[in-house]
JSON list of C-alpha atoms in Angstrom, two decimals:
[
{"chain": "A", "resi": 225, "resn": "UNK", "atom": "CA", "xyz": [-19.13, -12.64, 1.84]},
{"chain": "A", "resi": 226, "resn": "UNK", "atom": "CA", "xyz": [-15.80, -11.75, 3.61]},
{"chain": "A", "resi": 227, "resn": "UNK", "atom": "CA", "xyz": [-15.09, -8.90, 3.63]},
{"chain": "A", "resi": 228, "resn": "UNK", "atom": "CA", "xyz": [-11.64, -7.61, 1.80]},
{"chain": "A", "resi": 229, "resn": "UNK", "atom": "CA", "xyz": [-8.28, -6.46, 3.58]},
{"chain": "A", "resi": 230, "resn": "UNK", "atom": "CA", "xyz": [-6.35, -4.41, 0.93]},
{"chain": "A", "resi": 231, "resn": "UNK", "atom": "CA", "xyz": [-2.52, -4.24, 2.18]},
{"chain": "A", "resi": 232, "resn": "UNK", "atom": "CA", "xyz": [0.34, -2.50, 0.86]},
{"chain": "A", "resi": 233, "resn": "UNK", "atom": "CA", "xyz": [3.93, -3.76, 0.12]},
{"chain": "A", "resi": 234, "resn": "UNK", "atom": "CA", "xyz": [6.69, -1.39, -0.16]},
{"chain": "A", "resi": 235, "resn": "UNK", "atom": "CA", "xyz": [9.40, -3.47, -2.05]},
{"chain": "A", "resi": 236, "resn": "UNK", "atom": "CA", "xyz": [13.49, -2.19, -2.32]},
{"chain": "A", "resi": 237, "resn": "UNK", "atom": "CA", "xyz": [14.42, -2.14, -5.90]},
{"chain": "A", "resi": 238, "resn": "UNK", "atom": "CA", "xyz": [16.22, -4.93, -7.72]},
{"chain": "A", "resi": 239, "resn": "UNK", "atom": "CA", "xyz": [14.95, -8.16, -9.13]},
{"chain": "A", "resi": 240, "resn": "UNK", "atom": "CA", "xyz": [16.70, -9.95, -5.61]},
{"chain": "A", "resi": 241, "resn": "UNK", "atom": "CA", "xyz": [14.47, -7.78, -3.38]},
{"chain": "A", "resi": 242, "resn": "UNK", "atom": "CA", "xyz": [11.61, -7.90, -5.50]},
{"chain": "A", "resi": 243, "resn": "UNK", "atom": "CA", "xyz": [10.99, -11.83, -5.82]},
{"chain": "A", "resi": 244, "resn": "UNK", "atom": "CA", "xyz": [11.02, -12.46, -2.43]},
{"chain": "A", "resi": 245, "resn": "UNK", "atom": "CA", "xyz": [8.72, -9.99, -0.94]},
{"chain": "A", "resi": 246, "resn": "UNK", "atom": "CA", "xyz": [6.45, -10.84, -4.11]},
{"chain": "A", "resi": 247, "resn": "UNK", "atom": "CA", "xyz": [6.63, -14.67, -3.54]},
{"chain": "A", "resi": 248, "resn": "UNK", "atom": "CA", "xyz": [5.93, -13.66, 0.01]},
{"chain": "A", "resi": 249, "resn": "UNK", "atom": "CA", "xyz": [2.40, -11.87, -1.18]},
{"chain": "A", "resi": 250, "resn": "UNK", "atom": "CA", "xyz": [1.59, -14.96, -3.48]},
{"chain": "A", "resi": 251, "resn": "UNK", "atom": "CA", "xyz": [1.62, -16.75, -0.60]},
{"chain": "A", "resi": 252, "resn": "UNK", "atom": "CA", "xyz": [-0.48, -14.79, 1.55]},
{"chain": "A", "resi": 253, "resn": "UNK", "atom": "CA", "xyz": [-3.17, -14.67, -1.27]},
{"chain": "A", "resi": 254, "resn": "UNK", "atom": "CA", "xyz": [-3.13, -18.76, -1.45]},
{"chain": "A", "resi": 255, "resn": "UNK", "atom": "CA", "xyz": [-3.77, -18.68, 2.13]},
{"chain": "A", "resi": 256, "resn": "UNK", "atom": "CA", "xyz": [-6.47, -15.51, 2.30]},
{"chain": "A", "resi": 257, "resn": "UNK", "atom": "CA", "xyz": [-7.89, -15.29, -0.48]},
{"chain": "A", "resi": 258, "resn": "UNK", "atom": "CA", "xyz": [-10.07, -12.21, 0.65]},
{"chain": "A", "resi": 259, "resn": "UNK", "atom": "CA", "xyz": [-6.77, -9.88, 0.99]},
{"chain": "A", "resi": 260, "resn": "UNK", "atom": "CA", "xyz": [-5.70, -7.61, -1.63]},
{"chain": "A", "resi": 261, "resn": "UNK", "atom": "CA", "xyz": [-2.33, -6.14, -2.44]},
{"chain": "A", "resi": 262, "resn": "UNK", "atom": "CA", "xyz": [-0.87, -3.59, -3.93]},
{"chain": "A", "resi": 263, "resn": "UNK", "atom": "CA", "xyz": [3.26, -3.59, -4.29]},
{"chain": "A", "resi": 264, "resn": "UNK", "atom": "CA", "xyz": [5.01, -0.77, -4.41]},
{"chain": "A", "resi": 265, "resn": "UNK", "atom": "CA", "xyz": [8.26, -0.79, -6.00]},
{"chain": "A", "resi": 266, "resn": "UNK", "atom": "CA", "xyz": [10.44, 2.76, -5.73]},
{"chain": "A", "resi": 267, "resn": "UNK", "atom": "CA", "xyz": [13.01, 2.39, -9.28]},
{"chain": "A", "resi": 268, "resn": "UNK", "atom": "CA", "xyz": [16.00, 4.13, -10.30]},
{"chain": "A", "resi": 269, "resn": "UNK", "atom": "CA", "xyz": [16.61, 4.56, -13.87]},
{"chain": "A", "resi": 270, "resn": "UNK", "atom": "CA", "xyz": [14.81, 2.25, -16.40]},
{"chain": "A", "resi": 271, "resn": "UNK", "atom": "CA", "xyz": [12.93, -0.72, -14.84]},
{"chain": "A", "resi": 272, "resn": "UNK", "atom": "CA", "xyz": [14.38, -4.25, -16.46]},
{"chain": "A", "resi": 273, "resn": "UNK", "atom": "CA", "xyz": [12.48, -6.27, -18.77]},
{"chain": "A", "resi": 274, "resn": "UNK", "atom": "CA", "xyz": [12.77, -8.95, -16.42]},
{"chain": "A", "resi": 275, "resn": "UNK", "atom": "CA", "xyz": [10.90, -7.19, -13.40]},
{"chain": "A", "resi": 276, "resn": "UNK", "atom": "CA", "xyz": [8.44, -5.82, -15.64]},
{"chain": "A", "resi": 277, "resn": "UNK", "atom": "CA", "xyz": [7.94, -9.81, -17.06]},
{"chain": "A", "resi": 278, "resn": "UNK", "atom": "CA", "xyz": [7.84, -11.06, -13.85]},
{"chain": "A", "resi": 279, "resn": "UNK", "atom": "CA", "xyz": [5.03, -8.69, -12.61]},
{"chain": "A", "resi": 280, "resn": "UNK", "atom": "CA", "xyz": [2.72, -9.48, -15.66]},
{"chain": "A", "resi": 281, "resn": "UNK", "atom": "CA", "xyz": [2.44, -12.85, -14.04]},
{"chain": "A", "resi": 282, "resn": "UNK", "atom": "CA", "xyz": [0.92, -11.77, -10.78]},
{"chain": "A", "resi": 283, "resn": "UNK", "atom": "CA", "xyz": [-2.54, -13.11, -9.78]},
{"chain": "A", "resi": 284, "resn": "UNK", "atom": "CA", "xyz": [-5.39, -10.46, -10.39]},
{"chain": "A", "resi": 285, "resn": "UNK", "atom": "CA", "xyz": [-5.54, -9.54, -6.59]},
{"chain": "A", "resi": 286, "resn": "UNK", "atom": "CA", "xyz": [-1.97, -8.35, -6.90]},
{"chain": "A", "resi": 287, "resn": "UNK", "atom": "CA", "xyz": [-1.55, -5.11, -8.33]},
{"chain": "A", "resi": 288, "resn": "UNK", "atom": "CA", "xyz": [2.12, -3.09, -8.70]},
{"chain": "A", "resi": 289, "resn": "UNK", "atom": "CA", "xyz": [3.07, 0.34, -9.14]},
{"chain": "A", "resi": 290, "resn": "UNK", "atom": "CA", "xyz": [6.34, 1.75, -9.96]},
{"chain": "A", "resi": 291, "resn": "UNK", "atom": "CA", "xyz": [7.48, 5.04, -8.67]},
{"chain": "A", "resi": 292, "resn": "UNK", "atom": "CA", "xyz": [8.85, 7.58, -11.18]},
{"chain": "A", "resi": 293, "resn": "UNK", "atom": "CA", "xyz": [12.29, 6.75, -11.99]},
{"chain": "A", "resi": 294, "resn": "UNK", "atom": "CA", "xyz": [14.81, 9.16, -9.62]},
{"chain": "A", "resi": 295, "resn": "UNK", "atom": "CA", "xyz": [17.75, 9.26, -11.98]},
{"chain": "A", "resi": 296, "resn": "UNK", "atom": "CA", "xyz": [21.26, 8.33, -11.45]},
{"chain": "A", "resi": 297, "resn": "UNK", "atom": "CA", "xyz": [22.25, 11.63, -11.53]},
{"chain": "A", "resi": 298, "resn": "UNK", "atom": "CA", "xyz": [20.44, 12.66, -8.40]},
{"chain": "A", "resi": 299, "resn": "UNK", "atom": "CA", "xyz": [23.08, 10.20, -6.62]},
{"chain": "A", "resi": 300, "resn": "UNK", "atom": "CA", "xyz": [26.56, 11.48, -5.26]},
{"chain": "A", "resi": 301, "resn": "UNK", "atom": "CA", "xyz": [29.00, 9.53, -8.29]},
{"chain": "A", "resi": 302, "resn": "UNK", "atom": "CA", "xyz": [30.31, 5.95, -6.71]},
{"chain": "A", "resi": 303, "resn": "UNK", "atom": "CA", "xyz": [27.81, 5.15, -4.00]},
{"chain": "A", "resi": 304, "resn": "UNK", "atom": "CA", "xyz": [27.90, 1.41, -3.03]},
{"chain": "A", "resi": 305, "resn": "UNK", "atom": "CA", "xyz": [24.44, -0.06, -4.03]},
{"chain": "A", "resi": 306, "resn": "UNK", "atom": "CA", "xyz": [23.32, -0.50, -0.46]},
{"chain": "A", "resi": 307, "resn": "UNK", "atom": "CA", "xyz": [23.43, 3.58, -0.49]},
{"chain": "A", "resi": 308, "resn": "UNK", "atom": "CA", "xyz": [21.53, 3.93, -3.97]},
{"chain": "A", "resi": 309, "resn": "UNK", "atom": "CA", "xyz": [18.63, 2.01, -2.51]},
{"chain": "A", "resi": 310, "resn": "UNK", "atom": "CA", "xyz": [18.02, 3.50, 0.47]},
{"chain": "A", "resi": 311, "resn": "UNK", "atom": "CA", "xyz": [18.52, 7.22, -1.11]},
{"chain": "A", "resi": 312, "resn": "UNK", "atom": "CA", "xyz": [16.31, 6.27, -4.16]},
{"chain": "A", "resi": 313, "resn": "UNK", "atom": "CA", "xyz": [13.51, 5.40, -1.76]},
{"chain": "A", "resi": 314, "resn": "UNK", "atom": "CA", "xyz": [14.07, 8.39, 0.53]},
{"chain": "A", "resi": 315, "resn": "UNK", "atom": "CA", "xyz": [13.92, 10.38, -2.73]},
{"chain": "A", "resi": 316, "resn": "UNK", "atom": "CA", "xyz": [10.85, 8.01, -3.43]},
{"chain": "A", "resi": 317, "resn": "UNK", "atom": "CA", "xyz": [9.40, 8.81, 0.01]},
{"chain": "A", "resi": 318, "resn": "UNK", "atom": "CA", "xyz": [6.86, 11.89, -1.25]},
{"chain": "A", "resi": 319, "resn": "UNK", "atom": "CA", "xyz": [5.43, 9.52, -4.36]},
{"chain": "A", "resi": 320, "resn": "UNK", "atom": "CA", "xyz": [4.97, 6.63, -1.60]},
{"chain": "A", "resi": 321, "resn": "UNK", "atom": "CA", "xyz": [3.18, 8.45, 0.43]},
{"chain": "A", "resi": 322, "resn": "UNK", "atom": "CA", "xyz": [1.16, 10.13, -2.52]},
{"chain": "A", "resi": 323, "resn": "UNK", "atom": "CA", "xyz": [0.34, 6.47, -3.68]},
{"chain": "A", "resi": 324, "resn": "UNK", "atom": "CA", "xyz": [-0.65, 5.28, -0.10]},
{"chain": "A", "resi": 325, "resn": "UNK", "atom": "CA", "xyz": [-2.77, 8.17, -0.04]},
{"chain": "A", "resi": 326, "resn": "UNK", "atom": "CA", "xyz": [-4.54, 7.26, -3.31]},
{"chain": "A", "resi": 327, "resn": "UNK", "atom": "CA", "xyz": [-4.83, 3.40, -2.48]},
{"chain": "A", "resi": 328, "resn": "UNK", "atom": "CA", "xyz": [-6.57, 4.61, 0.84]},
{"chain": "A", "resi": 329, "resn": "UNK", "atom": "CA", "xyz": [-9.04, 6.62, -0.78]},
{"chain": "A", "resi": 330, "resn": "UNK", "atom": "CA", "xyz": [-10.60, 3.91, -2.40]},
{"chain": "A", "resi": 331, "resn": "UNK", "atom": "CA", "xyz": [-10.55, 1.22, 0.37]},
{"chain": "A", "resi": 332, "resn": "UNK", "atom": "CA", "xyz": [-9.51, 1.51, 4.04]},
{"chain": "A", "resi": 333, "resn": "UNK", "atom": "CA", "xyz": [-5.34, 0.43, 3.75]},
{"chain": "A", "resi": 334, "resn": "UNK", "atom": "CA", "xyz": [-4.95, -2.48, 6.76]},
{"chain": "A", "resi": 335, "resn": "UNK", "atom": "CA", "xyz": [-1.80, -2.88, 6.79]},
{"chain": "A", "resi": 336, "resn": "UNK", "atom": "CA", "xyz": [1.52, -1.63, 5.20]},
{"chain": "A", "resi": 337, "resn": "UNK", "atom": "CA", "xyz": [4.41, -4.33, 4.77]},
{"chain": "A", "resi": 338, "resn": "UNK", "atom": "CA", "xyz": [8.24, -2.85, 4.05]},
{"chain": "A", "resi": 339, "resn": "UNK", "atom": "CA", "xyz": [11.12, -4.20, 2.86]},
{"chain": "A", "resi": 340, "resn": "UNK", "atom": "CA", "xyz": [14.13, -4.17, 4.87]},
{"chain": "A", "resi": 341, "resn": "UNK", "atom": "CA", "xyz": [15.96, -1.15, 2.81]},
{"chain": "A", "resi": 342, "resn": "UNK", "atom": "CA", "xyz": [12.16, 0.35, 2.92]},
{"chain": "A", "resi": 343, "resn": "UNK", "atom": "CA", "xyz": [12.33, 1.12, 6.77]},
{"chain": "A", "resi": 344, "resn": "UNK", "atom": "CA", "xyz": [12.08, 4.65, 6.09]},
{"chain": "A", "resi": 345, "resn": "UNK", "atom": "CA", "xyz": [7.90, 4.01, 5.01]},
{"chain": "A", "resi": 346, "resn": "UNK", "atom": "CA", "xyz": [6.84, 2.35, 8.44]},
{"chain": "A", "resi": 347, "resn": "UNK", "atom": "CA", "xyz": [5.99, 6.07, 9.61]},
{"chain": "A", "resi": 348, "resn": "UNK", "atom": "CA", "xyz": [3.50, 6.34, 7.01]},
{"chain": "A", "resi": 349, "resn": "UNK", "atom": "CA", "xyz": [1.54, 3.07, 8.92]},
{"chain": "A", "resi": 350, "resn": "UNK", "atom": "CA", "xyz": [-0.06, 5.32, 11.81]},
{"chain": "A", "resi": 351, "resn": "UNK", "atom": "CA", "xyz": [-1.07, 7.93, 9.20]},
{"chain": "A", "resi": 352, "resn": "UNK", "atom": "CA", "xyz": [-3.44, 5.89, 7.65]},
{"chain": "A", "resi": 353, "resn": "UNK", "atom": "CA", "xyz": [-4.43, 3.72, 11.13]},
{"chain": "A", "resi": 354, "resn": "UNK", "atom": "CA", "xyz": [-2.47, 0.72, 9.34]},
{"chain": "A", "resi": 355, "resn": "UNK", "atom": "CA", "xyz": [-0.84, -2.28, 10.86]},
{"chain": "A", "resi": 356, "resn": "UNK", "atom": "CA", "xyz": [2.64, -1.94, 10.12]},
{"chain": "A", "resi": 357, "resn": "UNK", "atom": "CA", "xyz": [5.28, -5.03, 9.46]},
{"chain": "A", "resi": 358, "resn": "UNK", "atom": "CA", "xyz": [8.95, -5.21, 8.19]},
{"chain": "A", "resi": 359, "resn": "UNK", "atom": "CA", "xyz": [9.76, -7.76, 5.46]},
{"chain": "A", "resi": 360, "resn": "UNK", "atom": "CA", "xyz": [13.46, -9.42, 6.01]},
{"chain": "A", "resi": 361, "resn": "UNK", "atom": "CA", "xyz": [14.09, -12.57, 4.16]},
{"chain": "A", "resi": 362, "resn": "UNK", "atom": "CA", "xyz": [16.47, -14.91, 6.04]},
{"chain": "A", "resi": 363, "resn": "UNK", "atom": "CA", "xyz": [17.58, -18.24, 4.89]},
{"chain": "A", "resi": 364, "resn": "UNK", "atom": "CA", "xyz": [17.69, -21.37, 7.02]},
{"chain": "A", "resi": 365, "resn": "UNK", "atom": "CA", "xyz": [21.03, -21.69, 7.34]},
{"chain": "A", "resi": 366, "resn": "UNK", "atom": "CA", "xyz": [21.13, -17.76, 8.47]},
{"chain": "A", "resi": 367, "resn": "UNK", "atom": "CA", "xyz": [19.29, -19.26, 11.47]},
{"chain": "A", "resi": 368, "resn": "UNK", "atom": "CA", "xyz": [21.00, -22.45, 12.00]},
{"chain": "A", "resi": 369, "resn": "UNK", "atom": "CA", "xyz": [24.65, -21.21, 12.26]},
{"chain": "A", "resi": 370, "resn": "UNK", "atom": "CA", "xyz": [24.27, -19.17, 15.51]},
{"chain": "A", "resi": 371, "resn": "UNK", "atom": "CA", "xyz": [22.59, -22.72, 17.10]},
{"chain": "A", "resi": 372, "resn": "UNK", "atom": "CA", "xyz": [25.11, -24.93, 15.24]},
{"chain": "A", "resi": 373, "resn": "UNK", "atom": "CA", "xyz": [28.43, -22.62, 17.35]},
{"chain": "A", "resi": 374, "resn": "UNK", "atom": "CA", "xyz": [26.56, -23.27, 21.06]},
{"chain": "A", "resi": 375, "resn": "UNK", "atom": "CA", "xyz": [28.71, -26.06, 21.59]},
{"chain": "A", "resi": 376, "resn": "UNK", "atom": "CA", "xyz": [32.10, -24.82, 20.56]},
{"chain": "A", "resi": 377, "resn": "UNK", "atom": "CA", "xyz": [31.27, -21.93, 23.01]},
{"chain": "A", "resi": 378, "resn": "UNK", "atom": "CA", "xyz": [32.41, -23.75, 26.06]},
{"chain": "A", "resi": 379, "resn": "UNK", "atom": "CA", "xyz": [36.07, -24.27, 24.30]},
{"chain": "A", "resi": 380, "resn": "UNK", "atom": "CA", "xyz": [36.65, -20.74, 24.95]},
{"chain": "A", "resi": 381, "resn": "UNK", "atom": "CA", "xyz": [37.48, -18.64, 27.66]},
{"chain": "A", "resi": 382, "resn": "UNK", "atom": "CA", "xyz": [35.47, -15.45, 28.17]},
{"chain": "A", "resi": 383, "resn": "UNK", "atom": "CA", "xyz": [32.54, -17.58, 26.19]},
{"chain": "A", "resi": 384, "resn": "UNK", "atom": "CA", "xyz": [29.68, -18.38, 28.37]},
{"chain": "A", "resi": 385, "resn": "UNK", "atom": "CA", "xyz": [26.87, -20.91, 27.51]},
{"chain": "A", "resi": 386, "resn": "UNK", "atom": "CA", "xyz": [23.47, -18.92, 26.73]}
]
């Protein structure tokens, strides 16, 4: 019998960072069935229906856990959402490592996979003598464009060809 890997995810919060990184673990699963993983989702306020619906669905090797809510009032008054996330999570940052700490008492944490607004969490990796990745969703036509504009480079002047 193989033997199992448990990882953790560290997702941002919101349902558009949340799916991805979750599809990402479904996937991972399908192909190694011997991993386990535990998502870790830092929240600010009340945590919508529709996350909480969409977790019930997850495959028994899949387990999440929300951090206690940091509340709105803990954030200067007009931030831009980019700013909420990454100061809820670096107000998350002592619960993280309090759950990484529990999840590695049980069985040896492998590797720790972050979201791209959960950068701040890598450091917690070498701690517990885990592989660390960053998660950073990019569509095909993210990667296409820069290939697609070679050719117009030579129009220019100044523009070299790579």
């Amino acid at each position: 019998m193989e033997k199992t890997s448990h990882i953790a995810i560290v997702s941002s919060l919101g349902f558009s960072h949340l799916v991805p990184i979750i599809e990402f673990t479904k996937r991972l699963i399908k192909l190694h069935p011997n991993f386990h993983m535990t998502c870790i989702i830092p929240s600010l306020g009340l945590t919508p229906e529709s996350s909480n619906a969409y977790l019930k669905t997850l495959p028994s090797n899949i387990d999440s856990i929300f951090t206690p809510p940091i509340s709105k009032e803990q954030l200067p008054q007009g931030a831009y959402g980019g700013f909420q996330i990454q100061l809820t999570i670096a107000l998350s940052l002592p619960t993280i490592h309090e759950v990484l700490k529990s999840l590695s008492s049980k069985a040896p944490l492998t590797t720790l996979v972050v979201d791209v607004f959960a950068f701040q969490t890598l450091k917690f990796a070498k701690e517990f003598n885990a592989l660390s990745y960053f998660y950073c969703p990019i569509s095909a036509s993210f990667i296409i464009n820069p290939l697609q504009a070679l050719p117009y480079n030579n129009g220019y002047k100044g523009i070299t060809s790579l």
